CSV table of C-alpha atoms in Angstrom, one decimal:
chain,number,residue,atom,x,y,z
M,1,UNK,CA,10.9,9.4,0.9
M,2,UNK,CA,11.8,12.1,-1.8
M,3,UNK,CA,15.5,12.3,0.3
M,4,UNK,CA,15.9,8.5,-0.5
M,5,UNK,CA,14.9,9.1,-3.8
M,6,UNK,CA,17.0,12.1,-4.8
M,7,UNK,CA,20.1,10.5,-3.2
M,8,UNK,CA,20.0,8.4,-6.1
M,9,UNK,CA,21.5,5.2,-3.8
M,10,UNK,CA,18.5,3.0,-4.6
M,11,UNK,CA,18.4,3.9,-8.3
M,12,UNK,CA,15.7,4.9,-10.5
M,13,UNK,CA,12.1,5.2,-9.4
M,14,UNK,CA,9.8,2.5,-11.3
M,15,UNK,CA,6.3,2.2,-8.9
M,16,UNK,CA,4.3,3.6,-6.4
M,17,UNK,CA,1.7,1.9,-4.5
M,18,UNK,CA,-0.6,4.6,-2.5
M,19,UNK,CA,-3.6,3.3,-0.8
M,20,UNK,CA,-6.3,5.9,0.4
M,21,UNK,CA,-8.6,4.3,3.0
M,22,UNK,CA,-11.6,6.0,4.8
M,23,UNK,CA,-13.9,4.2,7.5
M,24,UNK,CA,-16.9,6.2,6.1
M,25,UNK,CA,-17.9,9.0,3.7
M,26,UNK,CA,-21.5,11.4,3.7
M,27,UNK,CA,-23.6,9.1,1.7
M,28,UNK,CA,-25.6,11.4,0.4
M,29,UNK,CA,-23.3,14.1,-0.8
M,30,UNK,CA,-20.2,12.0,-1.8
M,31,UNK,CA,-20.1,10.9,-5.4
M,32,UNK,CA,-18.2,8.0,-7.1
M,33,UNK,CA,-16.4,10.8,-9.4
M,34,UNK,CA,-15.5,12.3,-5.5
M,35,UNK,CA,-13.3,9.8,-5.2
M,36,UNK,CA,-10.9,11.1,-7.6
M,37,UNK,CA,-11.6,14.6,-7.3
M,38,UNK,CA,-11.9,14.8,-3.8
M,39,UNK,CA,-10.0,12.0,-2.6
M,40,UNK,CA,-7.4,10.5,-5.0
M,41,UNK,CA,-6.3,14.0,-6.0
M,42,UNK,CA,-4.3,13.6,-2.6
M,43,UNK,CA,-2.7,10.5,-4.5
M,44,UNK,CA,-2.4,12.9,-7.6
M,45,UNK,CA,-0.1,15.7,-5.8
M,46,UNK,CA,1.7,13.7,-3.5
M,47,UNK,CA,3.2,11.3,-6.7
M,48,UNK,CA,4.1,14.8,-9.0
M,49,UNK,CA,6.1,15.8,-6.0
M,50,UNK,CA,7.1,12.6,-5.1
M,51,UNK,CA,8.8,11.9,-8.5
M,52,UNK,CA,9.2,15.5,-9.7
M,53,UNK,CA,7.4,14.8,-13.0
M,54,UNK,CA,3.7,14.8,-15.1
M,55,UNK,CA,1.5,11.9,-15.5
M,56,UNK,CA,1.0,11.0,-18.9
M,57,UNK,CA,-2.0,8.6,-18.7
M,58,UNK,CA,-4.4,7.4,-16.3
M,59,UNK,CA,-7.5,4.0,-16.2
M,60,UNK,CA,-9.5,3.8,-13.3
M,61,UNK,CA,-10.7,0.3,-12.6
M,62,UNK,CA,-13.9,-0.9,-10.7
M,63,UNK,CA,-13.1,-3.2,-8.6
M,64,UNK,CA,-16.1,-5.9,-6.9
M,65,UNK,CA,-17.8,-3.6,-5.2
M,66,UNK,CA,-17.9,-3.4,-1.4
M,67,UNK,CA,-21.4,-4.4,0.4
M,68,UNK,CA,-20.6,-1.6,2.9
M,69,UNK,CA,-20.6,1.0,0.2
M,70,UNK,CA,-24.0,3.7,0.2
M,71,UNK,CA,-26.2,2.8,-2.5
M,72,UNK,CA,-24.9,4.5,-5.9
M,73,UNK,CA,-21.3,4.5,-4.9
M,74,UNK,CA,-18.7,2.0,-6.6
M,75,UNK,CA,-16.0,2.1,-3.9
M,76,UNK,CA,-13.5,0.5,-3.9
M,77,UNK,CA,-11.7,2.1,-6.9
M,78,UNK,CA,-7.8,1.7,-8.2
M,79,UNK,CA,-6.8,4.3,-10.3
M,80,UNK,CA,-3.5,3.8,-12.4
M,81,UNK,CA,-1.2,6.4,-13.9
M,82,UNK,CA,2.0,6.5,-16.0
M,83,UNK,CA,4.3,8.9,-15.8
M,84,UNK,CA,6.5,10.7,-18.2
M,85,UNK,CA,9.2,8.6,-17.3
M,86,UNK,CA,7.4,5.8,-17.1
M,87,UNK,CA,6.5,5.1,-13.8
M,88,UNK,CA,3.6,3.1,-12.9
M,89,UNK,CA,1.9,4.7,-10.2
M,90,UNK,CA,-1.7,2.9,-8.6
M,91,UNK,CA,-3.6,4.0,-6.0
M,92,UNK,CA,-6.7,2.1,-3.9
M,93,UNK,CA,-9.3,4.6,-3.3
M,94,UNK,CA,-11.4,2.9,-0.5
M,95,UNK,CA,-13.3,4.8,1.2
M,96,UNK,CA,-16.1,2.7,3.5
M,97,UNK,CA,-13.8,0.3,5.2
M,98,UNK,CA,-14.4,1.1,8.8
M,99,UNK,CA,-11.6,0.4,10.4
M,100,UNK,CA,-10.4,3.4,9.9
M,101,UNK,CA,-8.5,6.3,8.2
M,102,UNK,CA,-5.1,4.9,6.7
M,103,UNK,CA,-2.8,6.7,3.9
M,104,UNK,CA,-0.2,4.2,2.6
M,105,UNK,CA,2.7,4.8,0.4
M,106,UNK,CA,5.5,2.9,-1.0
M,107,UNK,CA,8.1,4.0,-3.4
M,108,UNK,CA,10.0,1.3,-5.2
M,109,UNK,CA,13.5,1.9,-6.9
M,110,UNK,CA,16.2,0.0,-8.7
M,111,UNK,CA,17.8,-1.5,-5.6
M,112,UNK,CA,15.1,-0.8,-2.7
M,113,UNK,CA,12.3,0.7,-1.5
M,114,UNK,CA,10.9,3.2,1.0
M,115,UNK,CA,7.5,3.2,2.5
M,116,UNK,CA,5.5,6.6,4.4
M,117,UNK,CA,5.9,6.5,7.8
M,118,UNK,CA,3.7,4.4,10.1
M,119,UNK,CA,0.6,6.5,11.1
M,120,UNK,CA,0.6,6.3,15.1
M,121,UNK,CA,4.2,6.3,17.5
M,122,UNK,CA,2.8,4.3,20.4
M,123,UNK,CA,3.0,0.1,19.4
M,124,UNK,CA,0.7,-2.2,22.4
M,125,UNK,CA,2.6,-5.5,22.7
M,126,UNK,CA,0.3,-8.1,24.6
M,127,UNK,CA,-1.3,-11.4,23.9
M,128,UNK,CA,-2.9,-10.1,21.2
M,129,UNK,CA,-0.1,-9.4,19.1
M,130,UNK,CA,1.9,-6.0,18.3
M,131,UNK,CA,-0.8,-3.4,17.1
M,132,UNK,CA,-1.0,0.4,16.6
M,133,UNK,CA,-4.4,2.8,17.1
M,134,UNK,CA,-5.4,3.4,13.8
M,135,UNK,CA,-6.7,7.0,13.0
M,136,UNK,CA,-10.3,8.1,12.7
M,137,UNK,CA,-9.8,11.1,10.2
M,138,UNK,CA,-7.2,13.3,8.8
M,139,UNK,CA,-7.0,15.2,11.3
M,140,UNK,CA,-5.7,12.3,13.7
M,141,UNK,CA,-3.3,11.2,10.7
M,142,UNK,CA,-1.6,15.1,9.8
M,143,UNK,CA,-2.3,17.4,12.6
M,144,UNK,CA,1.6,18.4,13.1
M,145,UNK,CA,1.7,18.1,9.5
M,146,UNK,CA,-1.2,20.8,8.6
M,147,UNK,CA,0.7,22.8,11.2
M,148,UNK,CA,3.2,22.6,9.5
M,149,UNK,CA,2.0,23.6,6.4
M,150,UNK,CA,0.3,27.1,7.6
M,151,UNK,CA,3.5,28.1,9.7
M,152,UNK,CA,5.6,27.8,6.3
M,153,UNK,CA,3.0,29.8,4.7
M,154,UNK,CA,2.8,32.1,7.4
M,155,UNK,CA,6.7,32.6,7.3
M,156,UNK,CA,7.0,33.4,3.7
M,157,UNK,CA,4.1,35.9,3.7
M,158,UNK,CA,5.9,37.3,6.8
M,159,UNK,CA,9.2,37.1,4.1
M,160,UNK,CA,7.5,38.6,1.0
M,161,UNK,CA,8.3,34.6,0.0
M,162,UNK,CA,6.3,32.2,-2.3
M,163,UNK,CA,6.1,28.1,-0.9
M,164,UNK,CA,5.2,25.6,-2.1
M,165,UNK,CA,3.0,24.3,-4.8
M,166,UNK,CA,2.0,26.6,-7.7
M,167,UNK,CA,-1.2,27.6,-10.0
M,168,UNK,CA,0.8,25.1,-12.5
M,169,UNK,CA,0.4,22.1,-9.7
M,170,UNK,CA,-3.0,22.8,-9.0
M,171,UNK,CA,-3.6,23.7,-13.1
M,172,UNK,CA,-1.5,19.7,-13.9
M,173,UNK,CA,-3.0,17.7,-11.0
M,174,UNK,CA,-6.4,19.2,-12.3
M,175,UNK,CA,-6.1,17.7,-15.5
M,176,UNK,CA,-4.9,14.5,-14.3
M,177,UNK,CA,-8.7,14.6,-12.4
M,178,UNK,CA,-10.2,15.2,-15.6
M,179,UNK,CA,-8.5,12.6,-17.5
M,180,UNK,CA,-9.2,10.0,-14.3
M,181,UNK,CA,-12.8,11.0,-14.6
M,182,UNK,CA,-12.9,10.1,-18.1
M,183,UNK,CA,-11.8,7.0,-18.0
M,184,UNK,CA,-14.2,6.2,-15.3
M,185,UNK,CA,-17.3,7.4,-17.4
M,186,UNK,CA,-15.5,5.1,-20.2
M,187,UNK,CA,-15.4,1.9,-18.6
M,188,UNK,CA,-11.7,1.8,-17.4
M,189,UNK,CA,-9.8,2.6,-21.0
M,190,UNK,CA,-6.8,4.4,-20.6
M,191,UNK,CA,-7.4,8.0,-21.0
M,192,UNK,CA,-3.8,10.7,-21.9
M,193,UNK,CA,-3.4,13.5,-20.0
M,194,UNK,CA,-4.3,16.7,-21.7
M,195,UNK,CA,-2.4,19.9,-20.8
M,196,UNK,CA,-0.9,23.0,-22.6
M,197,UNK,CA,2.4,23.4,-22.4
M,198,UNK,CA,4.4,24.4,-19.8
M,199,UNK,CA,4.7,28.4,-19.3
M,200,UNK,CA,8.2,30.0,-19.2
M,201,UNK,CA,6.6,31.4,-15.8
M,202,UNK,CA,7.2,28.2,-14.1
M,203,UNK,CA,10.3,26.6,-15.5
């Protein structure tokens, strides 16, 4: 997705629609404000990457709520950013709708758009239709990808290397939490991003 976007053939970037779906979650340890801070925050990194920029703003909206939801939990949630280019970026937090574990994301340009890969490789064609397994957890959904992850790590200790994301990512998509969280406890109002400025460290 970030190839298609950086060869600039489909234009600017304008959206992104990510949707976050779990069949279940521990009902008694998992909070309403987990699913920004444990969950969306996914949503969070994957779109500063994605576009290569800060979010400016965030509103988290309460949608009906789902019967299937544990008692104290408003789930489903959308959360919308903006980012400093204006972007509009929402993502579906929904995290009790059994059917499985499904992580959905579309970039729209200019010209086109370009979605994240399907989740399974296999496709049954019968009289039932054309279907796909769906995933159970995360671990179904990015086991080659989390191995992925640790043999790059693994390589640039082995290089005396730094990869991938920074304090700064962790310090920005922090603070993009904090301002999601506030404009949960506010009743959906659109809440700015507060961070310090940049350090030279990271430019």
């Amino acid at each position: 997705m970030k190839d298609v976007l950086e060869s600039g053939d489909l234009g600017q970037p304008t959206l992104v629609h990510c949707r976050h779906r779990n069949p279940s979650v521990p009902a008694k340890i998992y909070t309403t404000r987990n699913m920004i801070d444990d969950t969306a925050i996914h949503e969070i990194d994957t779109c500063r990457f994605l576009l290569d920029e800060e979010m400016m703003s965030v509103r988290v909206d309460t949608p009906r709520r789902s019967s299937l939801a544990p008692e104290g939990l408003q789930d489903p949630l959308v959360m919308v950013a903006k980012s400093a280019a204006g972007v509009l970026v929402d993502v579906e937090v929904n995290v009790n709708i059994q059917f499985g574990y499904s992580i959905e994301c579309e970039l729209v340009m200019e010209s086109g758009a370009v979605r994240l890969g399907d989740q399974e490789k296999s496709v049954i064609r019968d009289g039932n239709g054309n279907r796909n397994a769906i995933c159970r957890s995360h671990i179904d959904r990015f086991h080659d990808a989390f191995n992925a992850e640790v043999q790059s790590w693994i390589r640039a200790v082995e290089e005396g290397q730094h990869t991938g994301s920074s304090a700064w990512d962790g310090y920005a998509a922090t603070c993009v939490v904090d301002a999601a969280v506030a404009s949960l406890e506010d009743g959906g109002q659109e809440v700015a991003v507060d961070m310090i400025e940049k350090p030279d460290l990271y430019v």
